[in-house]
Tab-separated table of C-alpha atoms and ligand atoms in Angstrom:
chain	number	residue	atom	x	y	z
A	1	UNK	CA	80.329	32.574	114.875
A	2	UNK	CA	81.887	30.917	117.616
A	3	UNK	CA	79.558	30.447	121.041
A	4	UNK	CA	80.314	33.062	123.509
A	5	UNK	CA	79.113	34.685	126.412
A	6	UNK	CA	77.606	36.952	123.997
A	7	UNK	CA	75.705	34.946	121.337
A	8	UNK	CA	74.358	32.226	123.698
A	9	UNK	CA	72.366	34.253	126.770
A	10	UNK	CA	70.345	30.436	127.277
A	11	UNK	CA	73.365	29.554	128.329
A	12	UNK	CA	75.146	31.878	130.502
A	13	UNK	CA	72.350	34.395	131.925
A	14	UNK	CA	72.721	37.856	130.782
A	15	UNK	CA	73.239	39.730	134.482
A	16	UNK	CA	76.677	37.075	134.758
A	17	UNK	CA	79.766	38.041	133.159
A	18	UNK	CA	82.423	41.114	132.796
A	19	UNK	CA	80.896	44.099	131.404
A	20	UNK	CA	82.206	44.787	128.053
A	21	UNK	CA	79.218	45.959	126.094
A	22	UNK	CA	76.777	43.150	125.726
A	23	UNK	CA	79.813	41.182	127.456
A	24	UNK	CA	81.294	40.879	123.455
A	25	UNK	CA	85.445	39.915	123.653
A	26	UNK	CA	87.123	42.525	125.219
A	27	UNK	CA	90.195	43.412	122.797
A	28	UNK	CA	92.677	46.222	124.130
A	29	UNK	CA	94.547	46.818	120.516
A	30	UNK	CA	92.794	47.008	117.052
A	31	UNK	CA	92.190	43.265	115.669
A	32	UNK	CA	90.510	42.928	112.143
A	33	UNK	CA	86.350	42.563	113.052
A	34	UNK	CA	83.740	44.220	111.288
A	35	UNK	CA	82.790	46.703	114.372
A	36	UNK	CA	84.475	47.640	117.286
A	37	UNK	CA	82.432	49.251	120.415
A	38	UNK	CA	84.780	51.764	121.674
A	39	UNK	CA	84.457	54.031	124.455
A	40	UNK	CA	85.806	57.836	125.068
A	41	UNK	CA	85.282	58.968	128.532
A	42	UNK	CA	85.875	63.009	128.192
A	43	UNK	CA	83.702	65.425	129.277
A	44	UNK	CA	85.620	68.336	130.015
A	45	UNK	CA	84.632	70.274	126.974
A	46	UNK	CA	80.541	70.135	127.876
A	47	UNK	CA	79.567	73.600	128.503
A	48	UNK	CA	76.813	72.907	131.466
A	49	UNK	CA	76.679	69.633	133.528
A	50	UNK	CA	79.714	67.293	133.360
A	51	UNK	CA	79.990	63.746	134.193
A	52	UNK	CA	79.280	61.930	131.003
A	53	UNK	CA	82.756	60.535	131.524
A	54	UNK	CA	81.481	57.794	132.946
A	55	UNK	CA	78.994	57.488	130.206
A	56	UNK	CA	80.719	54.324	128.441
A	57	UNK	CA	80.614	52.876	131.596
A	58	UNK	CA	77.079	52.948	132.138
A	59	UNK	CA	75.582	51.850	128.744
A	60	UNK	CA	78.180	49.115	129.315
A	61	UNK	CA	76.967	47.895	132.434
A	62	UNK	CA	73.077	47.832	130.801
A	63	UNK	CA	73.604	46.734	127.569
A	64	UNK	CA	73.672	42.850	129.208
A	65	UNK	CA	69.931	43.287	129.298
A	66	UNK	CA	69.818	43.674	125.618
A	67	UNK	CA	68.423	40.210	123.864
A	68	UNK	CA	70.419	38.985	120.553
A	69	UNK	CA	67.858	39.226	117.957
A	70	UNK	CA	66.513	42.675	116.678
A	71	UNK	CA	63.097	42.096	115.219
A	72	UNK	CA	62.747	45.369	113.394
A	73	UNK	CA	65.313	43.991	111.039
A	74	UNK	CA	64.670	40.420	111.783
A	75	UNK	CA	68.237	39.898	112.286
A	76	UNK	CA	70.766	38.529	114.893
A	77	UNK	CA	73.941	41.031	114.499
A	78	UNK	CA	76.342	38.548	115.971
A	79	UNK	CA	75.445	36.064	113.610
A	80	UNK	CA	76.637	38.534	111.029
A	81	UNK	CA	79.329	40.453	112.143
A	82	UNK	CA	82.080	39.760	114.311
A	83	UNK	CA	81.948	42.686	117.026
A	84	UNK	CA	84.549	43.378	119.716
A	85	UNK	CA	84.505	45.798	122.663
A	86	UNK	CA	88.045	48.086	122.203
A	87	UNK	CA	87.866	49.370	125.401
A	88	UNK	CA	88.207	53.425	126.129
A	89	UNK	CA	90.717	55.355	124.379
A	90	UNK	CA	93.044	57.227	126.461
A	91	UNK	CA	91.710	60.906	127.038
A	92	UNK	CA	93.285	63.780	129.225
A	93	UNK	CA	90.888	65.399	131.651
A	94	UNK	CA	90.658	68.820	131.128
A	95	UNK	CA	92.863	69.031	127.497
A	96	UNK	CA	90.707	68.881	125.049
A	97	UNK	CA	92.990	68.551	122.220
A	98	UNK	CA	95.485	66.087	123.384
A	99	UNK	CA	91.727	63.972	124.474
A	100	UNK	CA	90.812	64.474	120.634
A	101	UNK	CA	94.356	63.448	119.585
A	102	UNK	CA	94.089	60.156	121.415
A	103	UNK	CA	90.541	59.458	120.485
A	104	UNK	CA	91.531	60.347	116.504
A	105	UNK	CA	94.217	57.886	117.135
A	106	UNK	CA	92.152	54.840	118.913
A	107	UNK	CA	89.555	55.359	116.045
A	108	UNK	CA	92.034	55.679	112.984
A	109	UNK	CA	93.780	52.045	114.725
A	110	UNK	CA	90.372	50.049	114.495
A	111	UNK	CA	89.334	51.952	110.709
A	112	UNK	CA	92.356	50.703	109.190
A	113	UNK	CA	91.696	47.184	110.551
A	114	UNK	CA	88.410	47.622	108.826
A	115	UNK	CA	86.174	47.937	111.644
A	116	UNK	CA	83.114	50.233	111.467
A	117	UNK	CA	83.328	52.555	114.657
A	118	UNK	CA	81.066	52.757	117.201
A	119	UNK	CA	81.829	55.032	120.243
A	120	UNK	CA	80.132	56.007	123.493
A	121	UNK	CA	80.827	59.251	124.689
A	122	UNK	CA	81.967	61.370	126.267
A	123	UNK	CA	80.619	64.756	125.685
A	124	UNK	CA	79.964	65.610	122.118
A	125	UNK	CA	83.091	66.942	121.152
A	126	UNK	CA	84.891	63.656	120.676
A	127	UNK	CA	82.798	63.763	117.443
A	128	UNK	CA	85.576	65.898	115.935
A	129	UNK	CA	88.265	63.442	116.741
A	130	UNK	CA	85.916	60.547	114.855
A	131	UNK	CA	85.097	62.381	112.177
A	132	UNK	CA	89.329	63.564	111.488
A	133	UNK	CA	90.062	59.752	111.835
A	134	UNK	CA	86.807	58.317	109.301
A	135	UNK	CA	87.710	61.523	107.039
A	136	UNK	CA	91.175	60.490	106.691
A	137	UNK	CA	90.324	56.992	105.692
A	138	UNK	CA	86.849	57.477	103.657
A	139	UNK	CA	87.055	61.081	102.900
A	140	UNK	CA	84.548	63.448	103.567
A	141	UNK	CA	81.407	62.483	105.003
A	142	UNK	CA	77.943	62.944	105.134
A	143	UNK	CA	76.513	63.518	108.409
A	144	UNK	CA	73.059	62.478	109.963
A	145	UNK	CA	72.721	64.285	113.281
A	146	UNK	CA	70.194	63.443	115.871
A	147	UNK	CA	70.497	65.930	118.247
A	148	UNK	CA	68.685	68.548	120.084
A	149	UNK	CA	71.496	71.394	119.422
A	150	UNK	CA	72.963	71.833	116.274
A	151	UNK	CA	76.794	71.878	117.752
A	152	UNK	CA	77.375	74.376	115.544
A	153	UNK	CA	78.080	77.699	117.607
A	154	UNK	CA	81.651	79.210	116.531
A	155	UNK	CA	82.835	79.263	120.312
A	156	UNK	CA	81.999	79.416	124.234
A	157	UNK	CA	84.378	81.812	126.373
A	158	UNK	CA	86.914	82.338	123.588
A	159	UNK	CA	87.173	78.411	123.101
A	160	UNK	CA	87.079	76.470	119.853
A	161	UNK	CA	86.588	73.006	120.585
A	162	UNK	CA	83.725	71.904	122.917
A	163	UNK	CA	80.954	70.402	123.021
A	164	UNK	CA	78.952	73.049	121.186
A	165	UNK	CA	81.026	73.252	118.421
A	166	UNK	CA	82.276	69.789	116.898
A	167	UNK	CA	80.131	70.182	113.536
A	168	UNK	CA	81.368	73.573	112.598
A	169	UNK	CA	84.722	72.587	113.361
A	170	UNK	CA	84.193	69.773	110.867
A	171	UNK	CA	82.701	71.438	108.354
A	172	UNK	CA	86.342	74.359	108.445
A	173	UNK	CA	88.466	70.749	108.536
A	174	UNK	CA	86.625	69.373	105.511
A	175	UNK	CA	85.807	66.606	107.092
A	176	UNK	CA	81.606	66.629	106.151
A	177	UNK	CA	79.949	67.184	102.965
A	178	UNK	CA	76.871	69.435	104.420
A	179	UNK	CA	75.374	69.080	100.887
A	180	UNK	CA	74.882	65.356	101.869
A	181	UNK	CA	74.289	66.279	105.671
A	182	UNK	CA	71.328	66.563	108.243
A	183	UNK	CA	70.735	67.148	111.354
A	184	UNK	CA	67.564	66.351	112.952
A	185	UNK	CA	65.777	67.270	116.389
A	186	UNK	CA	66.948	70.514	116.788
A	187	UNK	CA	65.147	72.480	119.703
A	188	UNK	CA	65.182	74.490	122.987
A	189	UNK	CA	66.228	78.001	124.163
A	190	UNK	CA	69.349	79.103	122.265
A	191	UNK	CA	71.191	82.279	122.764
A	192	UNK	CA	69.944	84.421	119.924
A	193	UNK	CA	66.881	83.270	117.763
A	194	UNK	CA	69.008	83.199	114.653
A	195	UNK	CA	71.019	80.651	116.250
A	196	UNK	CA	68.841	77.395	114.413
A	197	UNK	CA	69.969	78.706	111.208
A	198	UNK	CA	73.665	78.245	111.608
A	199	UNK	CA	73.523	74.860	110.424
A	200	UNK	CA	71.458	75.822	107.806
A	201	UNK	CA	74.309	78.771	106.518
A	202	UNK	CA	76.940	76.011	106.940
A	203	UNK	CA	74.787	73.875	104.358
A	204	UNK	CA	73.249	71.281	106.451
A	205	UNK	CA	69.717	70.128	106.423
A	206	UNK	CA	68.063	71.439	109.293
A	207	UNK	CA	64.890	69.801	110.870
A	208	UNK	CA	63.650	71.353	114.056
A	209	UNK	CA	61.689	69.168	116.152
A	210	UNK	CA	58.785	70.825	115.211
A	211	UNK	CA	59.426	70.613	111.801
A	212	UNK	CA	59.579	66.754	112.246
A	213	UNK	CA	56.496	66.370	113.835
A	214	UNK	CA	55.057	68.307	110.744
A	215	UNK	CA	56.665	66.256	107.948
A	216	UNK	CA	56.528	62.628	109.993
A	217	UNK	CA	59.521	60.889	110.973
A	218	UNK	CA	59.720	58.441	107.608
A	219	UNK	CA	59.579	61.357	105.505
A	220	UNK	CA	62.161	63.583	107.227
A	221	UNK	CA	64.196	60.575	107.202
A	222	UNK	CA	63.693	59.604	103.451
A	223	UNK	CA	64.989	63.414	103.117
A	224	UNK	CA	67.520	62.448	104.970
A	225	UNK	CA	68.324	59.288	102.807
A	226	UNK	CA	68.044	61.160	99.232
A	227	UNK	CA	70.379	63.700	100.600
A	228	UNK	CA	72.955	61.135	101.596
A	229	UNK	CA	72.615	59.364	98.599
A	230	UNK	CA	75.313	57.244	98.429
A	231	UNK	CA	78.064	58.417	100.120
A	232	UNK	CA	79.467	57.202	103.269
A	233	UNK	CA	77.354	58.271	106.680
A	234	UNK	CA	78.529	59.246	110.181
A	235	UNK	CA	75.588	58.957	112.174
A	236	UNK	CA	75.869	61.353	115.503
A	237	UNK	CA	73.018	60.377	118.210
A	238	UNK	CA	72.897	62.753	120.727
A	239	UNK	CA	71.095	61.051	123.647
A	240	UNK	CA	69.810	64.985	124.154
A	241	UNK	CA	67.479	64.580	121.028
A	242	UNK	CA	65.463	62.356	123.419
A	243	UNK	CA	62.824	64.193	126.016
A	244	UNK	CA	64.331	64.604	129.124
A	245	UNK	CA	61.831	62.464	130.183
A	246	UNK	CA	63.159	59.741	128.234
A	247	UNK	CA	66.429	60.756	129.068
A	248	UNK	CA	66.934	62.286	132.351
A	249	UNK	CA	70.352	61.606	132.646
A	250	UNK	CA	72.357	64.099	130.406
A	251	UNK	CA	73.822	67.533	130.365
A	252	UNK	CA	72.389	69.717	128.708
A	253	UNK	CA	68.587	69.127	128.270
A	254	UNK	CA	65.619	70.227	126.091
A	255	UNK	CA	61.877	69.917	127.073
A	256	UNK	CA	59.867	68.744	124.130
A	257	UNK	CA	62.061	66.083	122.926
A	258	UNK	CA	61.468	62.336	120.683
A	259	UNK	CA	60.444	59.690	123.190
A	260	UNK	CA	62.018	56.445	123.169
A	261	UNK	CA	60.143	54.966	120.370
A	262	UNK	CA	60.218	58.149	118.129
A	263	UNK	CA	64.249	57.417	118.131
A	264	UNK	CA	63.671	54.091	117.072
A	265	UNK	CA	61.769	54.538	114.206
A	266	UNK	CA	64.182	57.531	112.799
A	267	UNK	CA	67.282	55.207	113.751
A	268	UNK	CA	65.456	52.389	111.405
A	269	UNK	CA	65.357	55.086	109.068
A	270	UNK	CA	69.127	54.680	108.162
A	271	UNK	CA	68.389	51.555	106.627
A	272	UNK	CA	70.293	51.678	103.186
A	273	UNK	CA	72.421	53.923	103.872
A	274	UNK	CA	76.340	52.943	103.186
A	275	UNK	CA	77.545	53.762	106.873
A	276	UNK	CA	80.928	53.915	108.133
A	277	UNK	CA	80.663	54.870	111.595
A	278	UNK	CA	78.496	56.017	115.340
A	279	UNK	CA	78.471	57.195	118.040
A	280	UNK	CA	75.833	57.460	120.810
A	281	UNK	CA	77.281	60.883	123.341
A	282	UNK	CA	76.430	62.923	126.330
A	283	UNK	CA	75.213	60.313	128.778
A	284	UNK	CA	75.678	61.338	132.203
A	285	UNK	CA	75.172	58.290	134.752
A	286	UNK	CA	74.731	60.466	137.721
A	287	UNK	CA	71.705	61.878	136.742
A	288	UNK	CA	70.528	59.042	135.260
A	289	UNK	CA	67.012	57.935	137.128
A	290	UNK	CA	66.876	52.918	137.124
A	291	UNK	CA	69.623	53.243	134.133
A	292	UNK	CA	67.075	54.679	131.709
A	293	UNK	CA	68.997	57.263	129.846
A	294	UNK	CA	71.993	54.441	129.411
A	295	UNK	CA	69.433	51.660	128.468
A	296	UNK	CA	68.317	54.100	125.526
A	297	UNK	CA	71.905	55.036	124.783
A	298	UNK	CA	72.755	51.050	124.490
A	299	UNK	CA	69.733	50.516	123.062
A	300	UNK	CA	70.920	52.531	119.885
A	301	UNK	CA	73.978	50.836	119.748
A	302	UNK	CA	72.212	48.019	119.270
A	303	UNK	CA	70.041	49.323	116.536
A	304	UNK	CA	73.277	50.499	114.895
A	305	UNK	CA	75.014	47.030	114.760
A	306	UNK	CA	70.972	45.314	113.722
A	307	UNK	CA	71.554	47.969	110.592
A	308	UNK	CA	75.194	46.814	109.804
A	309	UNK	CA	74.074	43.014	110.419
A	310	UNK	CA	71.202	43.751	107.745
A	311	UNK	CA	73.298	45.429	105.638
A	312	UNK	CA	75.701	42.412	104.995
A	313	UNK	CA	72.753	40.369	105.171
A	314	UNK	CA	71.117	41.845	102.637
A	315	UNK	CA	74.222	41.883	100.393
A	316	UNK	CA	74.785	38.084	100.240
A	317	UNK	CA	71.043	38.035	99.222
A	318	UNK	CA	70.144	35.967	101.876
A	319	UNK	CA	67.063	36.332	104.000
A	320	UNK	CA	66.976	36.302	108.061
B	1	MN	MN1	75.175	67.465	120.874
């Protein structure tokens, strides 16, 4: 790889620079890279608290902190992969659809140049327009959902597409295999008591927070691994799975969440896995208390390019 602003932080300091996440090439159309950090900046269909627009933004702005190397992994992505920062799709404020339409559209461009996805929301229903464009290309998907709602109600106020809805809507669409699918975290008051089983009656894999803490995070997450099996992954990180402690800064949140560290050990869980896109949703900046909820948010991205960087590591059977 070519020195950049990016790969050489000796060099050029980390706080110096344009914010493009971790200050990567900023590249307005699709180009042919191995991921591409996009951003989608609707929030209109979130059902409580809006403002997660400017999510992208923020995880931008604090991913300069991050440091190249992961040590988990023992990797340095950018030495790997070649990573660019698309920019935000286009939404409409307030029209859901059209938003999706755009966001399907600024996804499908960077798939077809080969580029693993990896998009900051945005409220949670931009999921739906990912998942139509990674369908389209790969087929359907298995899903692993951190989270600490399922997204699986049938509909708020009459409406069909929000951010309480985007898995069910996938599941109708074809776009998920739930026999291969799990979602993970799930918690909090819900609006009728049978309402944690819906994911369960669509066919996902349903572990309830407390269910986790039972089990133990590697072996919900080797569940999670022999359900997948082979088949291509969307992983869905809700930055709501965290503790609101964790992760102030959000719009709908759940006492009794995963801290910080908890995340990171289920997100080095998806080592393995054949995975074909992310997305890291629902941070809302405003609320945010010293950039913590973005820093975790970024901090995932991160994680998810250290697993893709391992991956093709791994592959040419080299070591570090
Ligand atoms: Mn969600």
């Amino acid at each position: 790889m070519e020195e950049t602003v990016a790969s050489d932080m000796m060099r050029y300091p980390r706080f110096e620079g344009i914010r493009t996440f971790m200050r990567l090439p900023y590249e307005p159309a699709p180009v042919a890279c191995d991921a591409v950090i996009l951003g989608a900046p609707f929030d209109t269909a979130a059902s409580f608290r809006s403002g997660a627009r400017f999510g992208p933004e923020a995880i931008r702005r604090i991913s300069s902190l991050l440091r190249p190397a992961n040590v988990h992994h023992r990797v340095r992505p950018l030495d790997w992969l070649r990573v660019v920062d698309g920019g935000d799709a286009m939404v409409i404020p307030g029209n859901t659809s059209r938003s999706h339409d755009l966001i399907e559209a600024a996804v499908s461009g960077w798939v077809s140049q080969g580029a693993v996805p990896i998009t900051l929301g945005g409220d949670h229903s931009i999921a739906l327009a990912e998942l139509r464009a990674l369908a389209k290309h790969h087929g359907p998907l298995s899903l692993i959902h951190f989270d600490a709602h399922g997204d699986t109600w049938d509909e708020y106020w009459g409406e069909r597409y929000t951010h309480g809805t985007p898995f069910r809507r996938a599941v109708e669409e074809g776009l998920l295999d739930p026999a291969r699918s799990t979602q993970i975290g799930i918690r909090g008051t819900v609006y009728d008591p049978d309402d944690i089983e819906e994911g369960r009656r669509l066919g996902f894999a349903v572990w309830t927070i407390d269910e986790v803490r039972q089990r133990g995070l590697d072996g919900v997450m080797t569940a999670a691994r022999e359900r997948a099996g082979r088949a291509k992954v969307f992983v869905s990180f809700d930055i709501d799975c965290l503790d609101p402690a964790y992760a102030p800064g959000t719009g709908t949140p759940e006492i009794g969440g995963f801290t910080t560290h908890e995340a990171l050990a289920l997100v080095h869980g998806l080592k393995g896995l054949h995975l074909v896109g992310f997305d890291v949703v629902e941070v809302l900046p405003a609320l945010d208390v010293a950039e913590i909820t973005a820093l975790a948010a970024a901090t995932m991205v991160f994680e998810f390019l250290s697993l893709l960087a391992a991956a093709k590591r791994d592959a040419a059977g080299q070591p570090g």
